[in-house]
XYZ file of C-alpha atoms in Angstrom:
430
model
C 11.196 39.141 19.050
C 8.763 39.635 21.932
C 6.167 37.587 20.060
C 8.596 34.708 19.599
C 9.682 34.886 23.233
C 6.033 34.588 24.197
C 5.616 31.527 21.981
C 8.625 29.900 23.612
C 7.414 30.614 27.146
C 3.647 30.981 27.079
C 1.691 27.901 28.192
C -1.085 28.709 25.756
C 1.121 28.238 22.721
C -0.371 25.867 20.179
C 2.707 23.763 19.695
C 4.615 24.249 22.916
C 2.247 23.821 25.814
C 4.884 21.735 27.553
C 8.097 23.279 26.251
C 8.600 25.583 29.182
C 10.899 25.743 32.158
C 8.538 27.753 34.320
C 4.871 28.553 34.733
C 3.123 31.786 35.562
C 0.292 30.129 37.486
C 2.548 27.965 39.624
C 1.779 24.673 37.903
C 4.622 22.125 37.915
C 6.778 22.086 34.816
C 8.814 19.379 33.225
C 11.795 20.328 35.281
C 9.917 18.700 38.154
C 9.641 15.356 36.346
C 12.185 12.891 37.690
C 14.783 11.956 35.131
C 16.679 9.282 37.098
C 18.491 6.556 35.234
C 16.278 3.912 36.875
C 13.116 5.651 35.694
C 14.548 5.945 32.194
C 15.405 2.240 32.298
C 11.933 1.000 33.317
C 10.304 3.251 30.703
C 12.709 2.268 27.926
C 11.134 0.358 25.006
C 13.807 -2.342 25.298
C 12.897 -2.998 28.924
C 9.177 -3.088 28.111
C 9.833 -5.511 25.255
C 11.843 -7.763 27.579
C 9.004 -7.793 30.136
C 6.545 -8.623 27.355
C 8.733 -11.521 26.209
C 8.883 -12.851 29.787
C 5.075 -12.643 30.065
C 4.634 -14.534 26.787
C 7.123 -17.176 27.885
C 5.282 -17.547 31.208
C 1.971 -17.965 29.341
C 3.505 -20.725 27.197
C 4.897 -22.501 30.263
C 1.506 -22.321 32.008
C -0.096 -23.918 28.950
C 2.514 -26.695 28.824
C 2.180 -27.289 32.562
C -1.587 -27.624 32.164
C -1.069 -30.576 29.786
C 1.031 -32.237 32.516
C 3.893 -33.443 30.394
C 5.355 -36.195 32.565
C 8.877 -35.996 31.160
C 9.318 -32.356 32.182
C 7.434 -32.158 35.484
C 10.693 -31.418 37.307
C 11.303 -28.390 35.081
C 8.058 -26.489 35.700
C 8.709 -25.536 39.371
C 12.143 -24.198 38.439
C 10.689 -22.133 35.583
C 7.920 -20.834 37.840
C 10.479 -19.693 40.408
C 12.499 -17.990 37.659
C 9.454 -16.150 36.310
C 8.384 -15.130 39.810
C 11.886 -13.809 40.506
C 11.895 -11.765 37.282
C 8.438 -10.328 37.996
C 9.459 -9.459 41.557
C 12.625 -7.704 40.365
C 10.666 -5.777 37.730
C 8.102 -4.708 40.349
C 10.849 -3.672 42.777
C 12.550 -1.580 40.084
C 9.320 0.228 39.253
C 8.605 0.821 42.939
C 12.055 2.377 43.359
C 11.718 4.419 40.169
C 8.283 5.900 40.872
C 8.232 5.681 44.656
C 5.503 3.954 46.628
C 3.202 7.003 46.560
C 3.763 7.584 42.857
C 3.345 3.901 42.043
C -0.053 3.652 43.758
C -1.169 7.225 43.007
C -4.863 7.301 42.134
C -4.238 10.188 39.716
C -1.863 8.117 37.594
C -3.083 6.557 34.369
C -1.507 3.174 35.290
C -2.813 2.997 38.869
C -5.064 0.023 38.130
C -2.349 -1.865 36.279
C 0.173 -1.164 39.050
C -2.188 -2.535 41.705
C -2.882 -5.546 39.482
C 0.829 -6.274 39.027
C 1.542 -5.859 42.737
C -1.312 -8.226 43.650
C -0.137 -10.919 41.248
C 3.456 -10.779 42.471
C 2.343 -10.745 46.105
C 0.120 -13.799 45.575
C 2.961 -15.557 43.757
C 5.367 -14.936 46.650
C 2.701 -16.060 49.113
C 2.136 -19.230 47.089
C 5.876 -19.877 47.099
C 5.995 -19.444 50.859
C 3.056 -21.789 51.439
C 4.674 -24.377 49.160
C 7.917 -24.216 51.159
C 5.988 -24.451 54.428
C 4.014 -27.425 53.175
C 7.226 -29.241 52.246
C 8.794 -28.633 55.653
C 5.811 -29.947 57.561
C 2.483 -31.408 56.629
C 0.241 -28.359 56.640
C -3.480 -28.239 57.197
C -5.973 -28.706 54.423
C -6.365 -24.901 54.183
C -2.776 -24.590 52.933
C -3.473 -27.016 50.094
C -6.635 -25.171 49.077
C -4.865 -21.796 49.129
C -1.984 -23.176 47.077
C -4.379 -24.445 44.428
C -6.180 -21.086 44.318
C -2.945 -19.096 44.053
C -1.615 -21.355 41.304
C -4.861 -20.983 39.422
C -4.559 -17.184 39.713
C -1.230 -17.357 37.888
C -3.287 -17.473 34.706
C -4.065 -13.800 35.293
C -0.430 -12.964 34.495
C -1.297 -13.431 30.841
C -3.461 -10.304 31.023
C -0.333 -8.245 31.702
C 0.485 -8.579 28.018
C -2.264 -6.041 27.335
C -0.269 -3.433 29.223
C 3.017 -4.061 27.438
C 1.597 -4.328 23.901
C -0.152 -1.044 23.204
C -2.188 -2.314 20.273
C -3.696 -5.097 22.375
C -4.278 -2.579 25.137
C -6.185 -0.321 22.751
C -8.350 -3.215 21.541
C -9.043 -4.476 25.060
C -9.844 -0.991 26.340
C -12.152 -0.374 23.399
C -14.027 -3.600 24.055
C -14.275 -2.798 27.757
C -15.579 0.704 27.058
C -18.086 -0.718 24.585
C -19.579 -3.066 27.181
C -22.084 -0.453 28.324
C -23.259 0.255 24.799
C -23.397 -3.455 24.013
C -25.526 -3.959 27.132
C -28.150 -1.484 25.934
C -28.100 -3.015 22.456
C -28.681 -6.379 24.108
C -31.629 -4.905 26.010
C -33.130 -3.780 22.706
C -32.594 -7.282 21.294
C -34.358 -8.860 24.282
C -37.303 -6.483 23.913
C -37.576 -7.276 20.203
C -37.390 -11.004 20.927
C -39.976 -10.693 23.685
C -42.491 -8.800 21.545
C -42.034 -11.024 18.507
C -42.214 -14.160 20.676
C -45.566 -13.051 22.112
C -46.930 -12.506 18.601
C -45.700 -15.872 17.282
C -46.820 -17.789 20.361
C -50.349 -16.459 20.111
C -50.694 -16.806 16.345
C -48.681 -19.958 15.633
C -47.977 -21.713 18.919
C -51.574 -22.706 19.603
C -52.664 -24.685 16.519
C -56.197 -25.908 15.992
C -57.172 -29.493 16.486
C -56.301 -31.714 13.568
C -53.428 -29.534 12.315
C -50.778 -31.922 10.832
C -48.002 -29.484 11.867
C -49.228 -29.131 15.443
C -46.197 -30.890 16.954
C -43.734 -28.782 14.973
C -45.493 -25.522 15.838
C -45.680 -26.453 19.514
C -41.988 -27.427 19.541
C -40.791 -24.101 18.164
C -43.539 -21.685 19.181
C -45.568 -23.523 21.823
C -44.545 -21.240 24.712
C -43.030 -17.819 25.220
C -39.654 -19.285 26.183
C -39.495 -21.655 23.215
C -40.514 -18.842 20.848
C -37.798 -16.535 22.211
C -35.216 -19.330 21.898
C -36.321 -20.053 18.328
C -36.113 -16.398 17.370
C -32.702 -16.061 19.037
C -31.413 -19.016 17.030
C -32.860 -17.439 13.902
C -31.172 -14.154 14.799
C -27.799 -15.826 15.388
C -28.049 -18.218 12.398
C -30.521 -16.854 9.812
C -31.494 -20.239 8.385
C -35.219 -20.473 7.543
C -35.156 -23.903 5.880
C -36.242 -25.810 8.981
C -39.305 -23.558 9.332
C -40.401 -24.124 5.724
C -43.179 -26.595 6.629
C -44.608 -24.010 9.034
C -44.658 -20.996 6.747
C -45.171 -22.826 3.430
C -48.928 -22.381 3.605
C -48.792 -19.094 5.526
C -47.348 -16.194 3.464
C -47.868 -13.708 6.313
C -45.677 -15.788 8.647
C -42.992 -16.021 5.969
C -43.066 -12.239 5.543
C -42.850 -11.790 9.315
C -39.797 -14.059 9.589
C -38.055 -12.338 6.678
C -38.591 -8.911 8.258
C -37.364 -10.257 11.595
C -34.180 -11.630 10.011
C -33.486 -8.311 8.273
C -34.060 -6.067 11.271
C -33.365 -8.492 14.084
C -30.260 -10.192 12.776
C -28.557 -8.023 10.178
C -29.367 -4.659 11.723
C -28.396 -5.672 15.260
C -25.115 -7.140 14.024
C -24.395 -3.866 12.226
C -25.221 -1.870 15.369
C -22.911 -4.004 17.510
C -20.133 -3.695 14.949
C -20.599 0.072 14.800
C -20.565 0.434 18.586
C -17.350 -1.551 18.984
C -15.719 0.189 16.020
C -16.582 3.594 17.422
C -14.948 2.655 20.701
C -11.795 1.519 18.920
C -11.647 4.691 16.844
C -12.018 6.784 19.980
C -9.243 4.854 21.705
C -7.044 5.239 18.639
C -7.677 8.985 18.689
C -6.759 9.102 22.355
C -3.602 7.132 21.629
C -2.640 9.591 18.902
C -3.165 12.413 21.392
C -0.938 10.609 23.890
C 1.737 10.210 21.258
C 1.514 13.909 20.410
C 1.884 14.737 24.098
C 4.917 12.445 24.332
C 6.498 14.162 21.330
C 5.882 17.583 22.837
C 7.324 16.387 26.136
C 10.471 15.200 24.377
C 10.591 18.501 22.496
C 10.320 20.380 25.802
C 13.288 18.479 27.224
C 15.235 19.105 24.021
C 14.570 22.859 24.117
C 15.524 23.114 27.794
C 18.771 21.193 27.348
C 19.619 22.992 24.091
C 19.124 26.355 25.779
C 21.589 25.352 28.474
C 24.143 24.138 25.909
C 23.868 27.317 23.834
C 24.143 29.546 26.902
C 27.214 27.640 28.116
C 28.959 28.232 24.763
C 27.891 31.843 24.280
C 30.473 33.306 26.638
C 29.590 36.414 28.606
C 26.649 37.316 26.335
C 24.325 34.480 27.346
C 21.468 35.888 25.258
C 23.399 35.894 21.964
C 25.592 33.392 20.167
C 27.756 33.821 17.089
C 28.408 31.435 14.234
C 31.736 30.213 15.561
C 30.335 29.444 18.997
C 27.370 27.721 17.427
C 29.623 25.484 15.322
C 31.379 24.321 18.501
C 28.167 23.228 20.233
C 26.239 22.030 17.179
C 27.217 18.400 17.707
C 25.835 18.491 21.246
C 22.558 19.932 20.001
C 22.311 17.169 17.384
C 23.013 14.552 20.057
C 20.231 15.997 22.205
C 17.836 15.933 19.266
C 18.556 12.248 18.682
C 18.169 11.418 22.394
C 14.804 13.195 22.607
C 13.478 11.866 19.272
C 13.391 15.347 17.726
C 14.039 15.160 13.951
C 16.867 17.617 13.302
C 19.823 17.354 10.942
C 23.062 19.281 10.726
C 21.999 21.136 7.597
C 18.733 22.012 9.335
C 20.613 23.713 12.158
C 22.792 25.620 9.677
C 19.706 26.716 7.747
C 17.954 27.819 10.951
C 20.954 29.902 12.008
C 21.133 31.588 8.598
C 17.384 32.268 8.579
C 17.322 33.921 12.004
C 20.454 35.928 11.199
C 18.421 38.693 9.566
C 21.231 41.255 9.210
C 23.983 38.758 8.191
C 26.032 39.777 11.210
C 26.830 36.225 12.266
C 25.231 36.817 15.673
C 21.731 35.665 16.622
C 19.676 35.589 19.768
C 19.475 32.203 21.471
C 15.701 32.420 21.855
C 15.377 33.176 18.136
C 17.445 30.083 17.403
C 15.369 27.958 19.770
C 12.189 29.286 18.190
C 13.454 28.143 14.792
C 14.231 24.681 16.193
C 10.724 24.474 17.602
C 9.201 25.420 14.267
C 11.270 22.837 12.407
C 10.602 19.979 14.830
C 6.922 20.789 15.463
C 4.262 19.261 13.273
C 2.240 21.559 11.038
C -0.986 22.507 12.786
C -3.755 24.994 12.000
C -2.702 27.216 14.898
C 0.821 27.450 13.502
C -0.625 28.631 10.180
C -2.692 31.245 12.011
C 0.390 32.429 13.906
C 2.305 32.718 10.629
C -0.586 34.634 9.109
C -0.714 36.913 12.143
C 3.023 37.598 11.991
C 2.787 38.283 8.258
C -0.193 40.602 8.789
C 1.618 42.513 11.530
C 4.686 42.879 9.353
C 2.609 44.005 6.393
C 0.781 46.495 8.601
C 4.077 47.869 9.898
C 5.381 48.242 6.337
C 2.138 49.988 5.298
C 2.477 52.439 8.181
C 6.062 53.197 7.234
C 5.057 53.705 3.594
C 2.250 56.058 4.672
C 4.607 58.044 6.891
C 7.151 58.216 4.079
C 4.459 59.353 1.636
C 3.266 62.107 4.002
C 6.825 63.312 4.525
C 7.420 63.364 0.773
C 4.265 65.439 0.362
C 5.457 67.839 3.051
C 8.863 68.096 1.401
C 7.203 68.692 -1.972
C 5.040 71.438 -0.492
C 8.027 73.152 1.141
C 9.993 72.850 -2.083
C 7.138 74.486 -3.986
C 7.082 77.316 -1.408
C 10.827 77.714 -1.657
C 10.669 77.931 -5.452
C 7.724 80.335 -5.406
C 9.345 82.788 -2.960
C 12.092 84.134 -5.380
C 9.446 84.740 -8.025
C 7.380 86.783 -5.588
C 10.426 88.813 -4.588
C 11.258 89.469 -8.243
C 7.744 90.719 -8.928
C 7.983 93.102 -6.011
C-alpha cells in the first residue's frame, strides 16, 4: 500500500508526473492552473475550429478583393469590418482568459503567436480609425500611405492558420527549424560550384584560336560567373544534351559533368530532403510528447476530482469506501472520465474494485482504487513494466522469507518432537 501511495503522489512516477495535488519541493501543481469557463471556452477544439474557419474565410475574401470584382465592391468593406470585429472579440476573450501578463508571458509557448495576433488586430483597428478619419475630413497624404500599408499587412492574417491547424504548424515549424541546416548545405553547394567553375573556366572557357566551338564554350564557360550559372542550371535541371557539342570530342569533360550531376545534383537534393525530413520527424516527436503531457494533465484532473467524489461518498471513513457507496458515485466517476478524455467504462470500474478488494470484504481503500484507475487509463510504458516486476519481486521475496521461516519452525518442532519421543525411552532404560 505504501508503494502505491508513493506512485500516486510522488512526482518522479513514470506515468503520473502531473497527477498530484501537492509537491514536496514547492513547485506549483495543477490545482494552481486556472479552470475558468472562459479559459475552457477559448481552449475548446470547437472554438479553435471556428477561429480557423474565420481565418480561411478572411483569406478567401482578401483574394477576391484583390481581383477587384466591380459588382461586389460595396460588400468587401462590410466583410472586413465583420472579420475585424470577430478577431477583436477573440483577442479580448483570450486576454481575459489568460490575463495580460499571462498572455504576453515570455515563458509561454505561444508568446510569439500572441504578440503576432495582438499586432495584427491593433493594426486593423488603427486602419479602421484612419479610414473613418479620412472620410470625415480630407487627411494628409501620410494617412493614405498608412492606410495602404495597413491594408497590405492584412495578408499576414493568413499566417494565423498555422497556429490553429496543428499539422500545418508542425510543417511550418519544421521548415523554419531546417533553415539553418539548409543554409549550411547551400554554402557547401556554393563552394562546390565555385571550385568546379574555376576548373571548367580554365580548361574549357579559354579555347584556342580556330576552335569551331569557341563561341559556345565562351558562352557557357567563358567566365567564372557564367560557369557557376551553367553548373547551377545543370544542378537544378540535369540535362546534358545542350552541352553535347562541347563534350562530344572530350571524354574527360563528359566524365567530369557526369560526376558533377551525380554528386552535385542528386546528392545535394538527397541531403536537403534528409535535413527537412529530420526536422519534421523531430517536430512530430515533440508533438507526440505534447500530446502525452496533455493526456497526463487530463488524467491528473480526473484523479483529483475522482478522489474528491469518492471521499464525499465514503461517509466518515474518508480513506475507505464500500461497494454500495461506490455504486452510488460510479456514474459521477464515469462522467469525469469522459470529460477529461480518460478511457474508462463501467465494467472497468467494477473490475478495478473487485481486483483491489483482496480479501473480498467489499471495502477498499480509495487510494488503492485510484491507483487501479491510473493503471487502467495510463499507457503501457517500460517503467510501468519495471514497477510491476519490482512489485512481483518484492512479493516473491516476502513469500520466500515466510517459507524459510516456516521451514525453520517446522525443523525446530521436529527436533523438539524427537526429543520428546526420546525422553520416555531414556527413562525406561534407567
